[in-house]
Coordinates of C-alpha atoms in Angstrom, one line a residue:
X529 CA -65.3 6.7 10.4
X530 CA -61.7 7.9 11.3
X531 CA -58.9 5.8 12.1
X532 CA -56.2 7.2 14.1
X533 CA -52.7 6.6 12.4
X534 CA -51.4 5.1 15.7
X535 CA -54.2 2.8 16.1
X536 CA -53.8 1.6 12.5
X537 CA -50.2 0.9 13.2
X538 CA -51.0 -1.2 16.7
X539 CA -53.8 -2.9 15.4
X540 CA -50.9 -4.1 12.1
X541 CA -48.5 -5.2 14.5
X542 CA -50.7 -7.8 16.9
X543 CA -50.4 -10.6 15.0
X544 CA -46.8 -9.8 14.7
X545 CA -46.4 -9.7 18.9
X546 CA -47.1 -13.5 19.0
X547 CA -43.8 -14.5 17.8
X548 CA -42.3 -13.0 20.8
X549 CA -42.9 -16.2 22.2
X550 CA -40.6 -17.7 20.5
X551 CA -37.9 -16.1 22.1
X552 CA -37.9 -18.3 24.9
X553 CA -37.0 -21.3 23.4
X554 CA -33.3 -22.4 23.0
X555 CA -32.0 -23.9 20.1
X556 CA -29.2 -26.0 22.0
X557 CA -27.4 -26.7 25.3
X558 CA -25.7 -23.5 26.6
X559 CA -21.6 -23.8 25.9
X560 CA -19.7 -25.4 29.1
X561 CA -15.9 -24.8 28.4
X562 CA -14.0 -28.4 28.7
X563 CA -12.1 -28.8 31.9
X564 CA -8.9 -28.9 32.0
X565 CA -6.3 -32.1 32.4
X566 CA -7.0 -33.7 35.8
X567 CA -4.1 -36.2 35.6
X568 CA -1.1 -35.5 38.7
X569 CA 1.9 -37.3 36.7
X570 CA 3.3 -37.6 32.9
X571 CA 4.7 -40.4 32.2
X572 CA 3.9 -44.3 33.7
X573 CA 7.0 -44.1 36.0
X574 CA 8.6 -41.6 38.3
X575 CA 10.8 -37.9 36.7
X576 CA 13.5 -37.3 39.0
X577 CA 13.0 -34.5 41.2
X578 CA 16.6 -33.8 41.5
X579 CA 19.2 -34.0 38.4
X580 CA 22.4 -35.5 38.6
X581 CA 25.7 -33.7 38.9
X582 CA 28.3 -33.2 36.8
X583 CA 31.9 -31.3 37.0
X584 CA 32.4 -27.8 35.4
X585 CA 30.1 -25.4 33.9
X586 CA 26.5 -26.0 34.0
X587 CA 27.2 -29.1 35.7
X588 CA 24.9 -27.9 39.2
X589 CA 21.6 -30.5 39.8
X590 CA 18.7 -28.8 38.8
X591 CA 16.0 -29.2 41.7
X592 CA 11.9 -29.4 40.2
X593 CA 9.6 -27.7 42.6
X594 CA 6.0 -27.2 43.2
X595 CA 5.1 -23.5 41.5
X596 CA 4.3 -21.6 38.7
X597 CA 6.8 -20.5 35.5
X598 CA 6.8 -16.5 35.4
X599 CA 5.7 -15.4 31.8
X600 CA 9.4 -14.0 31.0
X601 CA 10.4 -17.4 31.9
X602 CA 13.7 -17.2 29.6
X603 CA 15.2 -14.6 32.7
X604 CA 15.9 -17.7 34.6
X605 CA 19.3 -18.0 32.5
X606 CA 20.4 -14.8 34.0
X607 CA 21.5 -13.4 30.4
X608 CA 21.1 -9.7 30.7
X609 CA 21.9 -9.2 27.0
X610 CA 19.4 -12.5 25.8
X611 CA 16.7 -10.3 27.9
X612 CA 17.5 -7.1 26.1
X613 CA 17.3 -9.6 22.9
X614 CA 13.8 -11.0 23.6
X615 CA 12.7 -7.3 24.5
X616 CA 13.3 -5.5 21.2
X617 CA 12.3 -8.8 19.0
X618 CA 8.9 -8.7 21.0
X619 CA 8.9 -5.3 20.2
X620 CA 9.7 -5.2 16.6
X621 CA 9.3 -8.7 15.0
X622 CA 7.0 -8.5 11.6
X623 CA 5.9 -11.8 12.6
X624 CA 3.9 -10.2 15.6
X625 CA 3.0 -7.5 13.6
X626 CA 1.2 -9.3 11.4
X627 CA -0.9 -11.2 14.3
X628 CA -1.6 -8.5 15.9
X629 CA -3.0 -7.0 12.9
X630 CA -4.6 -10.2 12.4
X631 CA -6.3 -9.5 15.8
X632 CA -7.1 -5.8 15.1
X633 CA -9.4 -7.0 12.1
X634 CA -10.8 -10.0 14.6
X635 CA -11.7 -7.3 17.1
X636 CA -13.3 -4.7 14.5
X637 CA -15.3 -7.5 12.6
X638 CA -16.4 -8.0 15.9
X639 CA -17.6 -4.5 16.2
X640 CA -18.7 -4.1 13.1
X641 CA -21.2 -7.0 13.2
X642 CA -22.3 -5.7 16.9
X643 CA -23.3 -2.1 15.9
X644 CA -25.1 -3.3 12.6
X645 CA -27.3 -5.9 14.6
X646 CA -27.6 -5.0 18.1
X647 CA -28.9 -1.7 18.2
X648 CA -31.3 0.3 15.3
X649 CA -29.9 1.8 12.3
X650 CA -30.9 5.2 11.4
X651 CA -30.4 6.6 8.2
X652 CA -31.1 10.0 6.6
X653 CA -32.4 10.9 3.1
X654 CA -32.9 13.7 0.6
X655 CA -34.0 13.8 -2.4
X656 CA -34.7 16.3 -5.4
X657 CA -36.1 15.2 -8.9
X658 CA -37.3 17.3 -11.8
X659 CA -40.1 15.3 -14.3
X660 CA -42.4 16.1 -16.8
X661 CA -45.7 14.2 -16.8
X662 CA -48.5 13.9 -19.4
X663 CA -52.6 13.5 -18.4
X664 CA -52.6 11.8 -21.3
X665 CA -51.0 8.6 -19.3
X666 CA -53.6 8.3 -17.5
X667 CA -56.5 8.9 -19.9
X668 CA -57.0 13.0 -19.7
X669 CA -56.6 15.4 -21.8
X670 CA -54.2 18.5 -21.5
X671 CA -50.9 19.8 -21.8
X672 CA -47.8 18.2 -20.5
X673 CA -46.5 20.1 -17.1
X674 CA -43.0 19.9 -15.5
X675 CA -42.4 19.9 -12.0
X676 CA -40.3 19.5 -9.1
X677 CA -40.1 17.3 -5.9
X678 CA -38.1 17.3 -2.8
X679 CA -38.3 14.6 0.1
X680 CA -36.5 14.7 2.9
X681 CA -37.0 11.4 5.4
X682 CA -35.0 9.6 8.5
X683 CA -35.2 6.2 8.3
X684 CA -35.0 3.4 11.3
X685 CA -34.5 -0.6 10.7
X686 CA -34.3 -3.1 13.6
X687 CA -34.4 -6.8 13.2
X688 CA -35.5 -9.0 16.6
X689 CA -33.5 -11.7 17.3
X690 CA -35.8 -14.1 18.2
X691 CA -33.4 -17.6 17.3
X692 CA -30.9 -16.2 19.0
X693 CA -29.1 -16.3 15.7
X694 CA -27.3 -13.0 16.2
X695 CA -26.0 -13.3 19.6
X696 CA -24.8 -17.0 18.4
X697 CA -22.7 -15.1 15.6
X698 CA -21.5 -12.5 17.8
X699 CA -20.3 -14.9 20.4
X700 CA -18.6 -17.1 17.4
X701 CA -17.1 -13.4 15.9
X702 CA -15.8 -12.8 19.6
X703 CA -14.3 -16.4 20.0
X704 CA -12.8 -15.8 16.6
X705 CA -11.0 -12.6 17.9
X706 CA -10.4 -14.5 20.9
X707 CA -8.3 -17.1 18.4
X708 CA -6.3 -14.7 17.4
X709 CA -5.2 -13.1 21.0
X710 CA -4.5 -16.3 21.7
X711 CA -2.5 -16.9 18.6
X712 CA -0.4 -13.9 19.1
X713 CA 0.2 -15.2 22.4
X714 CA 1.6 -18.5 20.9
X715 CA 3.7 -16.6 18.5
X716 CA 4.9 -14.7 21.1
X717 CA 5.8 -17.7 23.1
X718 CA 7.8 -19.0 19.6
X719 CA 9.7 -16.0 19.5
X720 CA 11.0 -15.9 22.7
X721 CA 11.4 -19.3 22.7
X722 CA 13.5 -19.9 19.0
X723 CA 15.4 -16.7 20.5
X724 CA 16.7 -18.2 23.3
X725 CA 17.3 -21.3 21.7
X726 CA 18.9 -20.0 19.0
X727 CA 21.4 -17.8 21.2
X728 CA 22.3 -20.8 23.3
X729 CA 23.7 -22.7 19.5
X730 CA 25.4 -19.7 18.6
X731 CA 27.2 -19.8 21.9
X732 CA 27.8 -24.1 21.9
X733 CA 29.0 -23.0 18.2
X734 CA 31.5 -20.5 19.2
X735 CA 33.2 -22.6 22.6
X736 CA 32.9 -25.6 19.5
X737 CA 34.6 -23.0 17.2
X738 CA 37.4 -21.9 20.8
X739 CA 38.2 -25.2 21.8
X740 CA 38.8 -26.9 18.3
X741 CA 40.6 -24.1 17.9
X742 CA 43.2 -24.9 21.0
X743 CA 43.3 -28.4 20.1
X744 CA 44.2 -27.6 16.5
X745 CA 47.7 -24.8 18.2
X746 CA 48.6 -28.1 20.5
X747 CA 48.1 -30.5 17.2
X748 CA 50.9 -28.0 14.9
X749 CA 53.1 -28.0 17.9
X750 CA 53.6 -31.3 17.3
X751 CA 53.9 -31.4 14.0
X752 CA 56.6 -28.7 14.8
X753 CA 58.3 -31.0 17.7
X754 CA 58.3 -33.8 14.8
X755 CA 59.6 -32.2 11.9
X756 CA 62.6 -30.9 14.3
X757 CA 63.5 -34.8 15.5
X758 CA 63.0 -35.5 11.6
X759 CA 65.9 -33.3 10.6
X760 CA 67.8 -34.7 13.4
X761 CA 67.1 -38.3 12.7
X762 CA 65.1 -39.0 15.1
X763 CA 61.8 -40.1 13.8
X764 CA 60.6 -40.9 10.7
X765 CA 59.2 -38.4 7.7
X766 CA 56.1 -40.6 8.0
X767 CA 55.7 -39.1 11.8
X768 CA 55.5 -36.1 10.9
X769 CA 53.2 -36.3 7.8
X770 CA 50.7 -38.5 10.1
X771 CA 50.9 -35.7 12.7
X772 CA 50.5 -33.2 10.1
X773 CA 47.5 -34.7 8.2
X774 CA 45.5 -34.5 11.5
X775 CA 45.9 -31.2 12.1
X776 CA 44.4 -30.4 8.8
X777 CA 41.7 -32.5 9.7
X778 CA 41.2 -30.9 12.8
X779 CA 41.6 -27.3 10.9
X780 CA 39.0 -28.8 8.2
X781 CA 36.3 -28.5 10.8
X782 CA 36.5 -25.0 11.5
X783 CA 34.4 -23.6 8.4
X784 CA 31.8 -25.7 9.1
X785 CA 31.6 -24.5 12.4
X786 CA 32.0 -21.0 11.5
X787 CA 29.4 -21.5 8.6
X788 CA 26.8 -22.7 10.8
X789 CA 27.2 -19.8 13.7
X790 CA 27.1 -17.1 11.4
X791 CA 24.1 -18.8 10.4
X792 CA 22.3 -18.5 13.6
X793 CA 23.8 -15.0 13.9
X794 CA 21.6 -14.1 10.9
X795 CA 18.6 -16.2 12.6
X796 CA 19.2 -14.4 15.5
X797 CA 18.9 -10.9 13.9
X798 CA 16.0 -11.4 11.8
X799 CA 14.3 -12.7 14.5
X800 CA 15.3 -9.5 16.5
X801 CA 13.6 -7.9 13.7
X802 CA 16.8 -6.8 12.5
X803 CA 18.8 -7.3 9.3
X804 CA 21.5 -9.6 9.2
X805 CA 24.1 -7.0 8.6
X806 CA 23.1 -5.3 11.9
X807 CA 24.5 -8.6 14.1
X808 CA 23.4 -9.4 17.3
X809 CA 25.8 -10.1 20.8
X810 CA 27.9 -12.7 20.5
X811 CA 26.9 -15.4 23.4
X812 CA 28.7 -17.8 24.3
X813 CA 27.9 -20.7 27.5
X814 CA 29.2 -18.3 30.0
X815 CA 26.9 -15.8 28.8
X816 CA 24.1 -18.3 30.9
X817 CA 23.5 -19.6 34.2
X818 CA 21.4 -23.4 34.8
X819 CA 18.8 -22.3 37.0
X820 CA 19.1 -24.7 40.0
X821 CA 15.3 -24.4 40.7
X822 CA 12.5 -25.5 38.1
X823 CA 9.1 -24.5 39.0
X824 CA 6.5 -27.1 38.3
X825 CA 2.7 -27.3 38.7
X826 CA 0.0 -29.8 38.1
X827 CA -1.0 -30.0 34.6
X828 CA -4.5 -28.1 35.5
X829 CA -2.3 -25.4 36.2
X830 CA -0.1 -25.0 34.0
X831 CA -2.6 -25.8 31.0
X832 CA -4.6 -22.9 32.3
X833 CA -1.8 -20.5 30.7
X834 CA -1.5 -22.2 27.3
X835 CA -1.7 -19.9 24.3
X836 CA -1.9 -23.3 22.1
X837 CA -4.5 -24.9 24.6
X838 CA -6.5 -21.1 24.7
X839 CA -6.8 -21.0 21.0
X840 CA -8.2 -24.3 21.3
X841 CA -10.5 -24.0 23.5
X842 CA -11.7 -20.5 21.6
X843 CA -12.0 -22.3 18.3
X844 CA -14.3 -24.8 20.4
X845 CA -16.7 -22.0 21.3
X846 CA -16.6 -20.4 18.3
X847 CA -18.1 -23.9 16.7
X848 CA -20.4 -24.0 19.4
X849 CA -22.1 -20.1 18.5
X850 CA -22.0 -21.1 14.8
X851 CA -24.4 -24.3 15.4
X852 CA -26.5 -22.1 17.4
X853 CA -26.7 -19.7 14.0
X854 CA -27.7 -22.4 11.9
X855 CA -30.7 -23.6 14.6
X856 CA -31.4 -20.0 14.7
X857 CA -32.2 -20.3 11.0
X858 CA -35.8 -22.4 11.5
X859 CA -37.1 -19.7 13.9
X860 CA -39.2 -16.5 12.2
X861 CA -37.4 -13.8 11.5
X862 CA -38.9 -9.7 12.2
X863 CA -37.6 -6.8 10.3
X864 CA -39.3 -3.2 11.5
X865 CA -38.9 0.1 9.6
X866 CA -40.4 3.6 9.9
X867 CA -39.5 6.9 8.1
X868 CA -40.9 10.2 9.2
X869 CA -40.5 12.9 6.3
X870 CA -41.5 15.4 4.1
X871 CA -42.1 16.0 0.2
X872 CA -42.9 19.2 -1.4
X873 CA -43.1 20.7 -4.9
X874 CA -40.8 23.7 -3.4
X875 CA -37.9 23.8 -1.0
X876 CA -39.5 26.5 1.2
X877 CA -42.8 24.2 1.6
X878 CA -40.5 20.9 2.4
X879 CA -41.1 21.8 6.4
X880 CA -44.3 22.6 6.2
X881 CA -47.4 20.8 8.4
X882 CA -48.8 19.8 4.8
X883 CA -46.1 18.1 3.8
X884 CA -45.4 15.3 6.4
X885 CA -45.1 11.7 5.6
X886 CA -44.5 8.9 7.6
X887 CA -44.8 5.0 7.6
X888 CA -44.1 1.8 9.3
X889 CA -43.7 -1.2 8.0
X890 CA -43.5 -4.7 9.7
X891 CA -41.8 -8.0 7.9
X892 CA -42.4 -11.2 9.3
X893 CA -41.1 -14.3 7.7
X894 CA -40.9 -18.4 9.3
X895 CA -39.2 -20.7 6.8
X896 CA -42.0 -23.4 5.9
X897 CA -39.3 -25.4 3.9
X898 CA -35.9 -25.1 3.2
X899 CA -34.2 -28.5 2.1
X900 CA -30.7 -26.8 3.4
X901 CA -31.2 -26.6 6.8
X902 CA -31.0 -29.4 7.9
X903 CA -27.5 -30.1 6.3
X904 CA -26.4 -26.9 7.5
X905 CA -27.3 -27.9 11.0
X906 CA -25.3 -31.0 10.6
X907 CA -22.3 -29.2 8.5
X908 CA -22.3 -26.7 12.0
X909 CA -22.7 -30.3 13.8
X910 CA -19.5 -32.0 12.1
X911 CA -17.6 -28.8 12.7
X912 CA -17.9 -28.3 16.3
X913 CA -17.3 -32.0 17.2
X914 CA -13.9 -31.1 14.9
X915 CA -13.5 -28.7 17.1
X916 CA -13.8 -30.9 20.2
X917 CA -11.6 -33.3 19.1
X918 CA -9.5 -30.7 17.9
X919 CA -9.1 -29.4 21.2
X920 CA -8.6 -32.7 23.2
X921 CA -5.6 -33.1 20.6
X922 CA -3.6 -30.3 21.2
X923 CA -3.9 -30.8 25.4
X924 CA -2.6 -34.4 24.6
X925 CA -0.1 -32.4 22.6
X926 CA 0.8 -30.2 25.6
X927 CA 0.8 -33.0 27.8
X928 CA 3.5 -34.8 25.7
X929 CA 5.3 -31.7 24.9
X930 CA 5.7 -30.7 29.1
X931 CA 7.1 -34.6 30.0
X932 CA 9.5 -34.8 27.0
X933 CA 11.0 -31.1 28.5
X934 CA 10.6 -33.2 31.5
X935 CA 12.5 -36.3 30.8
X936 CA 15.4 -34.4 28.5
X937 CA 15.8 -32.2 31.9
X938 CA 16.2 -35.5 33.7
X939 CA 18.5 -37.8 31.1
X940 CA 20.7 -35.2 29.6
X941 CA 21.9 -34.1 33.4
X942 CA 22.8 -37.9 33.4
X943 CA 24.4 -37.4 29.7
X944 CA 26.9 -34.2 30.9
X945 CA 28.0 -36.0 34.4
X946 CA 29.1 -39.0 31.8
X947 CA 31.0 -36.6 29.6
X948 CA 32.3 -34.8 31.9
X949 CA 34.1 -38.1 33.1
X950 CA 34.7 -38.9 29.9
X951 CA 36.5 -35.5 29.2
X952 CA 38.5 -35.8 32.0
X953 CA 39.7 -39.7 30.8
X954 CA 40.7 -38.2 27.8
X955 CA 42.9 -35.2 29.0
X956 CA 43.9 -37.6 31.4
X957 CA 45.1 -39.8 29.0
X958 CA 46.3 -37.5 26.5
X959 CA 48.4 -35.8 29.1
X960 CA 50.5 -38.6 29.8
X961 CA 51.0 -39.6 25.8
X962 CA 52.2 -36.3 25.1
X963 CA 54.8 -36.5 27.5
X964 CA 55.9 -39.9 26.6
X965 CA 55.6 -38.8 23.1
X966 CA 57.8 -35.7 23.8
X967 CA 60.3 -38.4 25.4
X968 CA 60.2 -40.8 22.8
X969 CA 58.2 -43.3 24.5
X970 CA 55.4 -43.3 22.4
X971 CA 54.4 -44.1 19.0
X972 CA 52.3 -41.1 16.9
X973 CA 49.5 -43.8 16.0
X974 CA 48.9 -43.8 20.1
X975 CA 48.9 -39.4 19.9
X976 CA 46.5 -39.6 16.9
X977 CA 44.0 -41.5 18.5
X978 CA 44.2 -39.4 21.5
X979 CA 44.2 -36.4 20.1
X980 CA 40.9 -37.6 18.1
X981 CA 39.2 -38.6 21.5
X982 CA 40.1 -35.5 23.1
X983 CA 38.3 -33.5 20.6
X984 CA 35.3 -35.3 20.5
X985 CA 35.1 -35.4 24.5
X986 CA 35.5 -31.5 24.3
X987 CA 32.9 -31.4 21.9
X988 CA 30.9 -33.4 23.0
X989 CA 30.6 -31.9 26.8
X990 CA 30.2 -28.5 25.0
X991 CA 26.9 -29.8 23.5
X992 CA 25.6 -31.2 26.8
X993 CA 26.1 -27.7 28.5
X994 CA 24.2 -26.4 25.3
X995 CA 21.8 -28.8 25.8
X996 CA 20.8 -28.0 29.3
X997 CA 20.5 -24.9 29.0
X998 CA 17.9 -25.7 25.7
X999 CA 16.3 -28.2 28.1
X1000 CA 15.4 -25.2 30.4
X1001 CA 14.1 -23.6 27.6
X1002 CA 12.2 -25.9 26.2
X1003 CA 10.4 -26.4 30.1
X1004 CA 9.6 -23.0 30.4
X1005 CA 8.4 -22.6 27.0
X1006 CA 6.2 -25.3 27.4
X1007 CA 4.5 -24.6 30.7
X1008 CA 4.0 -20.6 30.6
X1009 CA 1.8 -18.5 28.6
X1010 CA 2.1 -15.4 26.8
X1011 CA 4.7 -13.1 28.0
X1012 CA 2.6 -10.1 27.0
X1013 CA -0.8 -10.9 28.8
X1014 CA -1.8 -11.8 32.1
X1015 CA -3.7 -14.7 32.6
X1016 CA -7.6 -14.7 32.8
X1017 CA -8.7 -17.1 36.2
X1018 CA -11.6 -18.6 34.9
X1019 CA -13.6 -21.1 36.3
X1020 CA -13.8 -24.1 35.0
X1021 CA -16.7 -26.6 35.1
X1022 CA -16.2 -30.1 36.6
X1023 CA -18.2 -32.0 33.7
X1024 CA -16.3 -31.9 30.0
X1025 CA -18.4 -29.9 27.7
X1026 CA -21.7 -32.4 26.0
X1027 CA -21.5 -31.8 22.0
X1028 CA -25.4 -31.6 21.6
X1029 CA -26.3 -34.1 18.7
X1030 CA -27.8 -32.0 15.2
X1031 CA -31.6 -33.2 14.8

């Protein structure tokens, strides 16, 4: 009796259809992302919605109101040139090169994995061998004879996925290239962020650098006015040496101040992506504006945009898919083949009807025991509750990072209107001693000590404009997302995500 081919090859594969049932069952819970922060305040008592005031520059209350930070966020300074700055170091910083190679390879493992795994492979094959064989292997007599052979076959491989194992790992390939976008976001975020930053020190640094400078022309004055009433016997050498030894105090400050600006020049540029020989703008404080509006939104908001919070949640998914490939791991595994070909002893016969050849072969295989497993399971157990707590640390992280933008916002306002008082006691006050001093009336002990206040109230009210302005910063850093991407709206559910416990 004749058996058709196709028969034969059906009646092979029943047994094999049976594990098709196993495709129903589901190794663990489908992945719920965590919600996000449902708390309405940051801290355990009341942020001041409106800042206190202080006189001169960036002295203006700054008002917080209900709203969301635009990515560019850093454009609320009203700094054309620190905008230009941002631009070309978003443009041509290594740094994001180098994630956003990072994230090219994510993407294309991604792809690579899909194409080998979701769909069939195909392959073609051709062969030609030359051999000599003997009867005498297998018992005959006769002469040895040569021949040739040539095949030529296409091949096609599919493995089912019946665990789900391969759409776990595709899903934990795609959260891993979902990491990275996220992490390029972050580094984006940096950039722009130390940019900024960095352009508002090398501006305190030079009005440091301007008014040391001006204190230091009025201090040799002096020293000029007393060496004159010296040589006409009217004071004391000693008056003039004590006048003269705080100038050179005053001058002694200067290199350190010009050492640390030319520092954050060469910050600056190589953050631009630039050399340091190349220099960037020179900023100083009126360079900026204080915004006098701060958006703020609830922390569901807000978190929402998060590179840092993203990444975390990504890495929590990706933990998720890679328990689900270890589950998948107990469930049979099917691996089907067929070639259709041809073999001849001649190259003109290889196409002929006599010289077909075809097979198919199906592979089925059900672990029966496999002492690793089970710790796998629990290795891919332990590493996505890592991941969950992971991910619950950095939103505490954010939450702490957005109130202490929030509270520096509110208590250094409060810092700059005291200064600012302060600075005008001073000149106040130094005023009037210069003009006694000038008449005689006072002693150069009384200038000295004036002269020192007067230059640490200048200073000092310098680095509280500085610091506002890095307080703004710092805000919109911390509550906007990338700067390159818009945000995705997701959904999110109302239950935190349920780590399902390894068995």
């Amino acid at each position: 009796m004749t058996i058709s081919p196709t028969i034969g090859v059906r009646t092979a594969l029943l047994p094999l259809s049976s594990a098709w049932l196993l495709a129903a069952c589901v190794a663990i819970p489908p992945y719920q992302p965590p919600p996000l922060p449902a708390v309405r305040s940051l801290a355990n008592d009341a942020t001041a919605m409106i800042t206190a005031v202080a006189d001169g520059p960036h002295g203006q209350a700054q008002q917080l109101i209900e709203g969301t930070t635009e990515a560019k966020w850093w454009r609320m300074l009203r700094s054309p040139t620190l905008d230009a700055l941002v631009d070309e170091a978003l443009r041509a910083s290594p740094t994001l090169a180098a994630a956003d190679a990072m994230l090219a390879q994510a993407r294309e493992a991604y792809a690579a994995q899909s194409g080998s795994t979701q769909l069939p492979q195909v392959d073609l094959g051709m062969v030609a061998q030359r051999q000599q064989t003997s009867p005498s292997s297998q018992g005959l007599p006769g002469d040895t004879r040569e021949f040739s052979l040539y095949s030529a076959s296409v091949g096609v491989r599919y493995r089912f996925d019946f665990g789900g194992g391969i759409d776990s790992s595709l899903r934990a390939l795609a959260a891993r290239a979902d990491i990275r976008q996220h992490e390029l976001g972050a580094a984006r975020q940096a950039l722009a962020a130390s940019i900024a930053t960095a352009a508002i020190t090398r501006a305190r640094l030079a009005d440091q650098i301007t008014a040391q400078t001006s204190i230091l022309d009025k201090q040799l004055e002096l020293v000029r006015l007393a060496e004159v009433r010296t040589r006409l016997g009217q004071a004391t050498p000693d008056e003039a040496s004590a006048l003269k030894a705080q100038a050179e105090l005053t001058r002694a400050g200067l290199p350190l101040l010009r050492k640390q600006l030319q520092q954050t020049e060469h910050l600056l540029a190589v953050l631009a992506g630039r050399t340091p020989a190349q220099g960037v703008p020179g900023f100083t404080l009126a360079d900026f504006g204080l915004p006098g509006r701060l958006p703020l939104s609830v922390p569901s908001e807000w978190a929402r945009q998060r590179p840092d919070i993203q990444a975390a949640e990504a890495g929590l998914r990706a933990a998720h898919a890679e328990l689900g490939v270890a589950y998948a791991r107990q469930y049979p595994q099917l691996n089907l083949s067929a070639n259709l070909g041809s073999q001849a002893l001649t190259t003109s016969a290889l196409f002929g009807g006599t010289a077909a050849v075809w097979g198919v072969v199906g592979q089925l295989s059900q672990p029966l025991f496999n002492a690793g497993l089970p710790a796998e399971r629990r290795a891919a157990q332990a590493a996505l509750e890592t991941a969950a707590a992971n991910y619950q640390r950095v939103v505490l992280d954010a939450l702490r990072n957005v109130a202490d933008a929030l509270r520096a916002v509110e208590h250094d306002a409060e810092s700059l209107a005291a200064l600012s008082r302060s600075l005008r006691a001073a000149e106040e006050q130094h005023q009037v001693l210069q003009s006694q001093y000038r008449a005689g009336a006072a002693s150069p002990v009384q200038l000295l000590v004036a002269d020192q206040m007067l230059l640490q109230a200048r200073s000092g009210l310098i680095a509280a404009q500085a610091q506002r302005l890095a307080d703004t910063v710092a805000l919109g850093a911390a509550l906007a997302g990338d700067p390159m991407r818009q945000v995705r709206e997701d959904p999110q559910p109302a239950a935190f995500h349920q780590i399902p416990q390894a068995k």
